[in-house]
Amino acid sequence: MNNPYFDLLMWARGPGFDIALTIMVGGILLRVVEILVLGRKRDLATAKGSPVGQGVKTIFTRSFPRKGLVPFAPITYIGGYIFHIGFAIAFLFLGAHIALIDGLLGLSWPAANRAIVESATALAVIALFALLYTRITDPVRRALSTFGDYLVWLLSLLPLVLGYVAVNKLFGDPTLMMALHILSAEALMVAFPFTKLMHAVTFLMARYYNGSIQGRKGAES
Amino acid sequence: MTATLERGLNALREQIDAPVASFFTSCVSCGLCAEACIFYRETEDPKYTPIHKLELMRRIWSNEFTLLGRLKSMVGLGRKVTEQDLKDWEELVYDSCTMCGRCTMVCPVGNDLAMMIRKMREGMSGSGHAPVELIGAAERHSDYGSPMGELHPALHAQIKHAETETGIPIEMNKEGADYLVILSAGEIRDYPEVIGAMAKIFKQAGITWTISDDGFEATNVGIQLGNRDVARTLVSKVVEAAEKLKVKGIISPECGHAYQALRWEGPNLIGRSYDFEVVHIIELLDRLRAEGKLKTKGKASGKITFHDPCQINRRGGINREPRNLLNMVADDFVETEDAGTMNWCCGGGGGVGANERAADLRFKAFNRKKRQFDAVGAEKIVTMCAYCHHTLEEQLELHGDEETEVIGLAEMIGEYLDDEA
Ligand code: SF4
Ligand code: SF4
């Protein structure tokens, strides 16, 4: 109880987390509603294919690259996959995270062993740096990138690095590091609805719309 | 703020719907759309990145359709769209995009970028920032019924010519025919052989058809310009002609954007579904083939390849049909790299071909097609869009190729039709 960072950790785990979760969930709902209320006009052209079926299918099929494109943007594709999969493993299969989700939703599943979670974390971090490298050096990506893109990069990096440091007690006070890890995750949560992190939700809509527009015409998507 | 700027911005605002908002929200600036775009790939200039072409529409969405953007706007933050911006983006939206839809196929989050370019053009043209050629064509189309001016005399002459050639009478304005045939101005002017080909094919298949003096022009500059009012007027002419003649269907000719205009945008432009069918000529021919009503004799020798028009295949879903047909009449049919759904655009679609300012860019873009044709060593290129046909001929010549022949698929089928069957 003498650890000066204990209160910070407790705040991060308690009220801090509640605030972040509220902002994230409320924000996401708001953003999704904000999109849906714009609506879309009913398409009066007689459908040739299946708009709904293909919309749903495209949500899955668009997870794979179009043939022949990977060699033109290898870092973006490979880095992108490694980051997303690594982040998902670190987030979903660490015992402490599962316990947290169980507490919130009453859902749980077996944890992965620590070596897997830590390798996934390390790979995700390496992938993030590779993605940053191509963002800065590739003229197309550099021109497209805004402050928001770099912010999102940093917000994705911090929880991974701080989590790794805290769990392995690499440096700093472990209690402080754990508190910072949680706070960084909360920063990510708070920023989620108001940054490009929203793509993690709205890609479902975008892919559905794309597939349904093409599907109506009987065209591929 | 000038009235035209305000009109343009309003037109853009009107275009923002749930799909557009979900697309802008989802973009992660990964730049993959650039790799799909012929204009970026052949120039490697980052300004041709598809999502960048949409920046002004994105800004309006961000400033006015998102919570954070609205808050920012209230305190005077958030970049506004100015007259100068619209001027600067005109080249990106019109000269360097054929609305080919390749970018739409690769975006990992699923953004339909080509559809957004189509929408953005509504705002650009609304504010007067569109290529003079397209504005001129729209005016001619409204005044004379075709982007190339008055075409009635030419149409009648070509029909007469086809009748003499084939010995088959073609009855104009015939009520109760199965199909109303419409043609693109390019076909009437440059590739009229298709009329005779259809006469022979439909006679063999036992299909009755007609052409209407009131609505025979299939092209629709309103779609390319991005002007719904023009597009609606032009679609209406054809729809009204079909309704007046009580046909069962309209045959959309070998013209990419005409198919989009009539088949997919048309009902939404006029605000009601059709009670007749719209079928693309190649779709219909393949249907006749499947029913055993299309019989050919002999096959063309030499290497033949096929160019997929973006609006008919990638954006129109007609992919297998031309291949089925081509295999009937070609001995040595070879596909180029990326053929089919991911075929590269000829560089002339979406009004780019009519735009003088874009001539150099179009030439550069075509380098890719030229390399692909050379790689397969095709002696003949078959396609199913008169505008692709025109662009291919023009660009092959500009690239020093006077040998390779270009032909429309329907015309080619007509050539090999078994007259005795
Ligand atoms: S529609 Fe085609 S030409 Fe236009 S931006 Fe996309 S890939 Fe490029
Ligand atoms: S490919 Fe899609 S997500 Fe990537 S930059 Fe282009 S529009 Fe954005």
Coordinates of N, CA and C in Angstrom, one line a residue, chain B residues 8 84 110-111 134 175 187 192 201 220 242 248 282 286 290 341 345 355 364 372 396:
Chain B
G8 N -22.6 25.0 -56.2 CA -21.8 23.8 -56.2 C -21.7 23.1 -54.9
Q84 N -11.3 28.7 -55.4 CA -10.0 28.2 -55.9 C -9.8 26.7 -55.8
G110 N -13.5 -0.9 -48.1 CA -14.6 -1.1 -49.0 C -15.2 0.2 -49.6
N111 N -14.4 1.2 -49.7 CA -14.9 2.5 -50.2 C -15.2 2.4 -51.7
L134 N -17.3 19.0 -72.2 CA -18.5 18.3 -71.7 C -19.7 19.2 -71.5
E175 N -44.5 0.2 -83.7 CA -45.2 -0.1 -82.5 C -45.2 -1.6 -82.2
E187 N -21.4 5.2 -82.7 CA -21.7 4.1 -83.6 C -22.3 4.6 -84.9
P192 N -21.1 2.2 -88.0 CA -22.5 1.9 -88.3 C -22.7 0.4 -88.7
I201 N -28.6 -10.7 -87.2 CA -28.7 -11.6 -86.0 C -30.1 -11.7 -85.5
N220 N -25.0 9.6 -72.8 CA -25.6 10.5 -71.8 C -24.5 11.3 -71.2
A242 N -39.7 4.3 -75.8 CA -40.0 2.9 -75.5 C -41.4 2.7 -75.1
K248 N -41.1 -4.5 -75.5 CA -40.9 -5.3 -74.3 C -39.5 -4.9 -73.7
I282 N -24.7 -7.3 -75.7 CA -23.9 -8.5 -75.6 C -24.6 -9.5 -74.6
D286 N -25.7 -13.3 -75.8 CA -25.3 -14.5 -75.1 C -26.5 -15.3 -74.7
A290 N -27.2 -19.1 -75.7 CA -27.6 -20.2 -74.8 C -28.9 -20.9 -75.2
T341 N -12.8 -8.7 -64.7 CA -13.2 -7.7 -63.8 C -12.2 -6.6 -63.4
C345 N -8.5 0.3 -67.6 CA -9.3 1.2 -68.5 C -8.5 1.7 -69.7
N355 N -12.0 15.3 -73.6 CA -11.4 16.5 -72.9 C -10.0 16.7 -73.5
K364 N -0.4 8.8 -71.8 CA 0.5 8.2 -70.8 C -0.3 7.0 -70.3
Q372 N 0.3 -4.4 -72.5 CA -0.5 -5.6 -72.3 C -0.9 -6.2 -73.6
L396 N -3.8 3.5 -80.2 CA -2.8 2.6 -80.9 C -2.1 3.4 -82.0

